[in-house]
CSV table of C-alpha atoms in Angstrom, one decimal:
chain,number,residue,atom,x,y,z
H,1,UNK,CA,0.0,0.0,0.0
H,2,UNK,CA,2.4,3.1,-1.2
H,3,UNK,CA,-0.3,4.1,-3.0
H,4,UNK,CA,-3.6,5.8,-1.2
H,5,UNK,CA,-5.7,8.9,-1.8
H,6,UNK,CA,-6.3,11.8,0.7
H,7,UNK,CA,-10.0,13.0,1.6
H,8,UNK,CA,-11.3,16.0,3.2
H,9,UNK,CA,-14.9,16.9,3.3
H,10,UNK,CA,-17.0,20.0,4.3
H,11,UNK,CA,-20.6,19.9,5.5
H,12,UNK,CA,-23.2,22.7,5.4
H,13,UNK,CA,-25.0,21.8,8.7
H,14,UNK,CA,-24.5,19.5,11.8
H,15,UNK,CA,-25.7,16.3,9.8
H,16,UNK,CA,-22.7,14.0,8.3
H,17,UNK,CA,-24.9,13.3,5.2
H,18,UNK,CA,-24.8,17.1,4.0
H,19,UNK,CA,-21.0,17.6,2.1
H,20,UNK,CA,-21.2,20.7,0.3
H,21,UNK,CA,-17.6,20.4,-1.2
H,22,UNK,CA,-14.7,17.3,-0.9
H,23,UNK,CA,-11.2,17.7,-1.9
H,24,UNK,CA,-8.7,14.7,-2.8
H,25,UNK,CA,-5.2,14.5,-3.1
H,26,UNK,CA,-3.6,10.5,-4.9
H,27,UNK,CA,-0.6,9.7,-3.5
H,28,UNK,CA,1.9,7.2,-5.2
H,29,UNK,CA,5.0,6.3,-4.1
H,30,UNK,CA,5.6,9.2,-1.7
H,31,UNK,CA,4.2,11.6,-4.4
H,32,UNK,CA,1.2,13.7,-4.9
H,33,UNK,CA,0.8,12.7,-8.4
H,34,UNK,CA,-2.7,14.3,-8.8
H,35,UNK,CA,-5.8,16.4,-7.1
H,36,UNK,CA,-9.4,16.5,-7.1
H,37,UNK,CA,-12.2,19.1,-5.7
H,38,UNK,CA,-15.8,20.5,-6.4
H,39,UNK,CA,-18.8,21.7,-4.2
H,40,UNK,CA,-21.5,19.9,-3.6
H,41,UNK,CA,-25.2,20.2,-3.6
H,42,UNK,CA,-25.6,18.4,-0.5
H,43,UNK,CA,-28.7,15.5,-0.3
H,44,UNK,CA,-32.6,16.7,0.0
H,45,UNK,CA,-33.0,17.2,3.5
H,46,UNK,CA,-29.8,17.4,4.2
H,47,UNK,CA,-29.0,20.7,2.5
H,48,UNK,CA,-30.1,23.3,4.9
H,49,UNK,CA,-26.9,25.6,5.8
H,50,UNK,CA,-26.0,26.3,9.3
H,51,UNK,CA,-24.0,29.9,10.3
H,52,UNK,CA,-21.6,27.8,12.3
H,53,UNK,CA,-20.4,25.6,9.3
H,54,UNK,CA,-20.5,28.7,7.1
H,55,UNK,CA,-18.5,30.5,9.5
H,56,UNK,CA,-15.6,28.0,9.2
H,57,UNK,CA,-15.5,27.0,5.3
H,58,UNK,CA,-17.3,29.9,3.8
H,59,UNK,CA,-19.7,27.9,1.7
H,60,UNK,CA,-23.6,28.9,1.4
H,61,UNK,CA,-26.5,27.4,0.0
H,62,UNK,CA,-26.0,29.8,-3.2
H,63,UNK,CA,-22.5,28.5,-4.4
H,64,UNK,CA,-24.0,24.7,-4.4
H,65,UNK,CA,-26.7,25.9,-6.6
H,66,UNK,CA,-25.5,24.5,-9.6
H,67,UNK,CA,-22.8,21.9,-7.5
H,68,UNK,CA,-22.7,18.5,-9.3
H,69,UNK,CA,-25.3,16.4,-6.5
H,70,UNK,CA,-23.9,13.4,-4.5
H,71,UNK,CA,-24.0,10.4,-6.6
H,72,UNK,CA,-22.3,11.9,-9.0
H,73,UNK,CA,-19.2,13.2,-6.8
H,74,UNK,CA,-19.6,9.2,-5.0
H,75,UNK,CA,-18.9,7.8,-8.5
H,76,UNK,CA,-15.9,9.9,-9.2
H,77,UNK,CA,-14.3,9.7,-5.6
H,78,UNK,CA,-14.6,6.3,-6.1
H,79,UNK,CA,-13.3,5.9,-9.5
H,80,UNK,CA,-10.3,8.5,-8.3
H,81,UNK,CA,-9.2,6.2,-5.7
H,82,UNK,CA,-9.8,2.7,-7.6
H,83,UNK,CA,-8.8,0.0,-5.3
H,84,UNK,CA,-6.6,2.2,-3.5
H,85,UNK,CA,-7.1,3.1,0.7
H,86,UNK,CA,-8.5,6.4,1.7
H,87,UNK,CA,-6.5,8.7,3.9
H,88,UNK,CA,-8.1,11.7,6.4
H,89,UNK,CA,-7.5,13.6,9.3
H,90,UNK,CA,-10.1,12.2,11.2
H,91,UNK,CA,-10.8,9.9,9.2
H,92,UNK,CA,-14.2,8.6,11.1
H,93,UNK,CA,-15.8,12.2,10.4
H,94,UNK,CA,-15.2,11.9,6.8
H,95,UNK,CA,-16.0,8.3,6.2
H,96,UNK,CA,-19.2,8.9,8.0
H,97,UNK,CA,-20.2,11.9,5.8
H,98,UNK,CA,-19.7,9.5,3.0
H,99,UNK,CA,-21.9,7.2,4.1
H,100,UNK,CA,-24.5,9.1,5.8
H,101,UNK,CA,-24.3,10.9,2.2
H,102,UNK,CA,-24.8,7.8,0.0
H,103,UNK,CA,-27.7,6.6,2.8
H,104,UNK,CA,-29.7,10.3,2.8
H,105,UNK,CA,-29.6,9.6,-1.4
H,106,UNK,CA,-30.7,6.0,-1.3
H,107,UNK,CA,-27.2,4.6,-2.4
H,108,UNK,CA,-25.5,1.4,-0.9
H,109,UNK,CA,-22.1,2.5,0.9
H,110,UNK,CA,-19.1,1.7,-1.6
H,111,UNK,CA,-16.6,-1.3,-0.7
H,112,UNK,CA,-13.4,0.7,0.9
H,113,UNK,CA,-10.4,1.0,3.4
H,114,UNK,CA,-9.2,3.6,5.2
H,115,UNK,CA,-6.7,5.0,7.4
H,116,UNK,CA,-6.4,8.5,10.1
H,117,UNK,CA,-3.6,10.8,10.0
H,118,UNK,CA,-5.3,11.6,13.6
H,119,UNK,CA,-4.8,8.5,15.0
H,120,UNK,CA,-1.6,7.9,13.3
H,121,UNK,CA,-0.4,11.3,14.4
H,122,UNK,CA,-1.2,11.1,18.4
H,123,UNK,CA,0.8,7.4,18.2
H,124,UNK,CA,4.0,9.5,16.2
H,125,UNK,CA,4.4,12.4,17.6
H,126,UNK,CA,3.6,11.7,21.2
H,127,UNK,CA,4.3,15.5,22.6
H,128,UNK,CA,1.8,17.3,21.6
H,129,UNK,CA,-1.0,19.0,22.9
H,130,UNK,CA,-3.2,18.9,20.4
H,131,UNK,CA,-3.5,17.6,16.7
H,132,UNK,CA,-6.2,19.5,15.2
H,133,UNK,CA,-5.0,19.8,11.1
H,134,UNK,CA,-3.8,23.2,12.0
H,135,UNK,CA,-1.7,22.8,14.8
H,136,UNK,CA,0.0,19.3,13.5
H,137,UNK,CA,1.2,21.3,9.7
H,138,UNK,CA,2.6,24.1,11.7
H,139,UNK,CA,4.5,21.4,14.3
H,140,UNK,CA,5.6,19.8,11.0
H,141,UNK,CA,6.5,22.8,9.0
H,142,UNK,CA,3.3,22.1,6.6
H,143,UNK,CA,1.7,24.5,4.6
H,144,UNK,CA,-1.6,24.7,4.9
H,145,UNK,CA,-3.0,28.5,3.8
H,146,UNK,CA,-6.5,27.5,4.0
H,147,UNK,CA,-7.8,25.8,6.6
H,148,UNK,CA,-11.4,23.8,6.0
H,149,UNK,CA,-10.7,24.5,2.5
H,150,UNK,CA,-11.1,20.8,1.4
H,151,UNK,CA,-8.5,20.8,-1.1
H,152,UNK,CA,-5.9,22.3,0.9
H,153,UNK,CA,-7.2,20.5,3.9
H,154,UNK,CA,-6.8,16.6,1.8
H,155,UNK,CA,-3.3,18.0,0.2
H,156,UNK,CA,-2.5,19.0,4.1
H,157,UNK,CA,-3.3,15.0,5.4
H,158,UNK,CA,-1.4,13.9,2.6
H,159,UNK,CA,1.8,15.7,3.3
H,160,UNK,CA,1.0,14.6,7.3
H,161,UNK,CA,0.6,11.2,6.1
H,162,UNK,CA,3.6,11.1,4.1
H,163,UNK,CA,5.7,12.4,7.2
H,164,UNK,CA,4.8,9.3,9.9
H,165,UNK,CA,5.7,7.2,6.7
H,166,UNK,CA,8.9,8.8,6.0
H,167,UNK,CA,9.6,8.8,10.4
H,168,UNK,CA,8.6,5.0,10.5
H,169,UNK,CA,11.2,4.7,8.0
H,170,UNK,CA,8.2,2.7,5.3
H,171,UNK,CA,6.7,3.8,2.3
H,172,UNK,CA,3.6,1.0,3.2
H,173,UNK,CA,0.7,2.5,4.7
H,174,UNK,CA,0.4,-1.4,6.0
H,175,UNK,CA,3.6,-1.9,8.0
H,176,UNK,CA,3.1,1.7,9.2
H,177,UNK,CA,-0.2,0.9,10.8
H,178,UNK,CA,1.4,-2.2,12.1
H,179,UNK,CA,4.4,-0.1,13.7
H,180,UNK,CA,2.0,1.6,16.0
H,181,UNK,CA,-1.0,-1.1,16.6
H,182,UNK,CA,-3.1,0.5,14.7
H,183,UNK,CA,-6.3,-1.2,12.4
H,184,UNK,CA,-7.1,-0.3,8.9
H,185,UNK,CA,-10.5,1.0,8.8
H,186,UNK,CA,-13.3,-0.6,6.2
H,187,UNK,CA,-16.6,-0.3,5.3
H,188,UNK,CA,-17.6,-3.9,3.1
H,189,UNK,CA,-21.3,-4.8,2.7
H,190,UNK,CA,-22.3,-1.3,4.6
H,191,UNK,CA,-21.0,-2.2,7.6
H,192,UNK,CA,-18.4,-0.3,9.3
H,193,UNK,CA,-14.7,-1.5,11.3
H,194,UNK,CA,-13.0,1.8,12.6
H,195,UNK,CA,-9.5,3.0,11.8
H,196,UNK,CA,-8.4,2.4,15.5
H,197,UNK,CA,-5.0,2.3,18.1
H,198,UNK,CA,-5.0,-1.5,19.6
H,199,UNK,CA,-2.3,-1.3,21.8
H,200,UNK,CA,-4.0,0.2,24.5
H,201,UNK,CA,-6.0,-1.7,27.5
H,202,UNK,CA,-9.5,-1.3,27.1
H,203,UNK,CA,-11.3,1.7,29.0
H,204,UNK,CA,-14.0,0.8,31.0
H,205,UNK,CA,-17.3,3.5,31.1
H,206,UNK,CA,-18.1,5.9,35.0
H,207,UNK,CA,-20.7,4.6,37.2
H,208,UNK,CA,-23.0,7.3,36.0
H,209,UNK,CA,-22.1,6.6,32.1
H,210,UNK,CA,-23.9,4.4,29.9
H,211,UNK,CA,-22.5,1.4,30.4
H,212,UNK,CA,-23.7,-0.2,27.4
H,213,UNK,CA,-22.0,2.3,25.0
H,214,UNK,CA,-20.0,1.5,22.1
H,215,UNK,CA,-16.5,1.1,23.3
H,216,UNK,CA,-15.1,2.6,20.1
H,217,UNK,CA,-16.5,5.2,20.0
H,218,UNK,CA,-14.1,8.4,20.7
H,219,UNK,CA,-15.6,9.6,24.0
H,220,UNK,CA,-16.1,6.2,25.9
H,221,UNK,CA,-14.2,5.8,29.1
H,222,UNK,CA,-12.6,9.3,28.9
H,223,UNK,CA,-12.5,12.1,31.7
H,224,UNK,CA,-13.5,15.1,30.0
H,225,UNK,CA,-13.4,19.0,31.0
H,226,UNK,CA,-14.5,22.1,29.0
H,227,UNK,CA,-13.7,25.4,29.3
H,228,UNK,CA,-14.9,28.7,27.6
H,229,UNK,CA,-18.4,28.2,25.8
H,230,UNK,CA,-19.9,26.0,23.1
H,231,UNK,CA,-21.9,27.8,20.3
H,232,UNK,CA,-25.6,26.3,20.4
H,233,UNK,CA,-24.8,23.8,23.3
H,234,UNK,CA,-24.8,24.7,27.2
H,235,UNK,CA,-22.3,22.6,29.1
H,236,UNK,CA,-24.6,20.5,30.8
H,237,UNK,CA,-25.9,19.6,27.5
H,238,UNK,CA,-22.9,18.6,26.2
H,239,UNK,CA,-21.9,16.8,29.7
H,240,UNK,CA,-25.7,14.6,28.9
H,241,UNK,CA,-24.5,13.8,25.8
H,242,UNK,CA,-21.5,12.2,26.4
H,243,UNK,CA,-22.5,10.3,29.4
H,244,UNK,CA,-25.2,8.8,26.8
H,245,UNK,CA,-21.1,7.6,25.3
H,246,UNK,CA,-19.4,5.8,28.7
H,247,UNK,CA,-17.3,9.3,29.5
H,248,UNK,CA,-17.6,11.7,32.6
H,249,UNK,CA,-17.7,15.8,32.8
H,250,UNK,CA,-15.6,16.7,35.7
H,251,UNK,CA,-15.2,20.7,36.4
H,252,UNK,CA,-11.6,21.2,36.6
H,253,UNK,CA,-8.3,19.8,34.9
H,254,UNK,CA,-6.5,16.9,37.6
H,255,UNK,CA,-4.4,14.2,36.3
H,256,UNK,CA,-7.5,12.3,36.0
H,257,UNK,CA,-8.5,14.3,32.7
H,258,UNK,CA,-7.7,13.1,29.5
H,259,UNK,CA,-9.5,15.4,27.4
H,260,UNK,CA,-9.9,18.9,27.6
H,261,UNK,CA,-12.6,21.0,25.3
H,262,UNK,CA,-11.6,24.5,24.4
H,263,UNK,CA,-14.9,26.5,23.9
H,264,UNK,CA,-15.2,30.2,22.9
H,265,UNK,CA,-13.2,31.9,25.6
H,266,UNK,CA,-14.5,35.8,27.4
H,267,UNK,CA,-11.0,38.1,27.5
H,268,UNK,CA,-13.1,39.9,30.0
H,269,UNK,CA,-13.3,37.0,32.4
H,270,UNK,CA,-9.5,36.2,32.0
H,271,UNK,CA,-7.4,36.7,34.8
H,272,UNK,CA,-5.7,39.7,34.4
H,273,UNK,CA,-2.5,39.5,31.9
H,274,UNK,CA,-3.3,36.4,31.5
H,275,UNK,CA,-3.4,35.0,27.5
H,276,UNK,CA,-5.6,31.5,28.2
H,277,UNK,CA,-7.7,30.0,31.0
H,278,UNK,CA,-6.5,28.4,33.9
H,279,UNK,CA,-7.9,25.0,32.6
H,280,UNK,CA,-5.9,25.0,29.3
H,281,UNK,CA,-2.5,26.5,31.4
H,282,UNK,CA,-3.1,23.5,33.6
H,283,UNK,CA,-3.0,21.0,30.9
H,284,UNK,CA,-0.4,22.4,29.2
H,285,UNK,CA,1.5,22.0,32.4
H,286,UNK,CA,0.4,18.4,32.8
H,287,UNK,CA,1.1,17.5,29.1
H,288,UNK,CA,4.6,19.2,29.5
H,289,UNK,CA,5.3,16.5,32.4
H,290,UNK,CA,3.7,13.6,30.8
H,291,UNK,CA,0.3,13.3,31.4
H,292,UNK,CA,-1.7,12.1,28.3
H,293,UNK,CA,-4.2,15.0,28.0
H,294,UNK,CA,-5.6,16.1,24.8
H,295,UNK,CA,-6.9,19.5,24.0
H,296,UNK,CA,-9.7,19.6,21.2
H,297,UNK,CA,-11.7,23.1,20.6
H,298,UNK,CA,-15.4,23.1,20.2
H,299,UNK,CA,-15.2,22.3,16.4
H,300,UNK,CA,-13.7,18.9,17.2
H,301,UNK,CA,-15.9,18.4,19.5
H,302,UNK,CA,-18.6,18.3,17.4
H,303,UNK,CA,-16.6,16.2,15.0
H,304,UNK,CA,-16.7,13.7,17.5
H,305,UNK,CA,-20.0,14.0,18.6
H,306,UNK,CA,-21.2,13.2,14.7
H,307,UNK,CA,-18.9,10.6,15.0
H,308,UNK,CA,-20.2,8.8,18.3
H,309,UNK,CA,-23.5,9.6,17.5
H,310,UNK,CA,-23.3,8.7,13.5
């Protein structure tokens, strides 16, 4: 497997099924030898435009007038990777919104593998705080000059991808994933196996978490702590929600918290001089002596909430 293709895609609202634009990148033997993009008219009844996805890709409902509609883009994704793997930075968001797309039109899921730059980067480079797109180019010295741009964005996971292959030392997407414990992700016959880390013991959901949650899904088992404010969700909201997952909301950042959300942050009711909240300045001090804490902001979040909920 030195040969794969990278995937970003952009939605108009909160529902996987609604990509409004995709970008690919193919990759063969350690080049990108070719790219792909195009908006999207996103499925009927999927195709309503929310101000928070507009506010991060730009998109509205009057560029995807005259978009190509989903089974069109399905057939020429598919026919651009061939028998090749699928590559993404979060690769369980965007292989979702291809299959909650093809489901919303009345299409079966297509036959594929893939593989996340996510995953693959938190088992890599093992320092970091976070490893939103972003943040991992910059640590990497990757361009990326527009962010949720899908084209840049798939070109971006590409170049990430082709760094863990070049630091494993492989040019096989295969014996990388093997390095680092780590499954190739599939959907065959419409049925889903995640692109997940194997080498770690299993977590176990709180007393007061469902304790009959998926155990792969990305919030089971985890201590989790926000700070700052999530657009359209009160934190007690989004505390409910996860419980419904196996994880717990805990109010301030211990050693016991693996995950911290970064919401919309209030200057005003920072402490004075101060440049972040005492939450995030306590995990960065916890990460920087080797705690494994992760810091995700509220767009992730949400990522992951498709994702567990999907």
């Amino acid at each position: 497997m030195t040969s794969w293709v990278a995937i970003d895609f952009e939605t108009a609202n909160s529902l996987r099924g609604s990509p409004c634009s995709v970008g690919l990148a193919k990759v063969k033997e350690g080049q990108i030898v070719e790219e792909w993009s195009t908006l999207i008219r996103p499925p009927d009844g999927h195709d309503h435009f929310d101000a928070f996805n507009v506010g991060l890709h730009g998109i509205t409902a009057s560029d995807v007038e005259d978009a190509p509609r989903w089974p069109e883009v399905v057939e020429r994704i598919v026919q651009f990777a061939g028998d090749t793997p699928f590559v993404a930075h979060n690769a369980a968001f965007d292989m979702g919104v291809l299959a909650d797309a093809c489901e919303a039109s009345g299409l079966p899921v297509p036959d594929l593998r893939f593989a996340c730059t996510l995953v693959i980067a938190r088992r890599t480079w093992t320092g970091l705080l976070a490893y939103k797109l972003p943040v991992l180019t910059d640590a990497l010295g990757i361009e990326l000059p527009h962010h949720h741009d899908a084209g840049a964005d798939a070109r971006a996971a590409a170049h990430v991808m082709l760094a863990a292959l070049k630091r494993q030392g492989t040019p096989a997407l295969a014996d990388l994933l093997a390095a680092h414990k780590i499954q190739m992700g599939s959907y065959r016959d419409g049925v889903r196996r995640g692109c997940l880390y194997r080498g770690a013991p299993p977590r176990k959901p709180f007393p007061d978490a469902n304790p009959n949650a998926d155990p792969d899904n990305p919030f089971y088992g985890r201590t989790v702590c926000f700070t700052g404010s999530l657009p359209g969700m009160t934190r007690n909201e989004a505390a409910d929600r996860i419980a419904a997952f196996g994880a717990r909301t805990v109010d301030n950042v211990t050693q016991a918290v693996d995950l911290l959300v970064v919401g919309r942050i209030d200057p005003a009711k920072l402490a004075p001089g101060a440049k972040k909240t005492g939450k995030l300045a306590k995990a960065e001090s916890l990460r920087d002596n080797g705690h494994d804490i992760t810091v995700i902001d509220a767009e992730e979040f949400y990522e992951l909430l498709a994702v567990a909920e999907g």
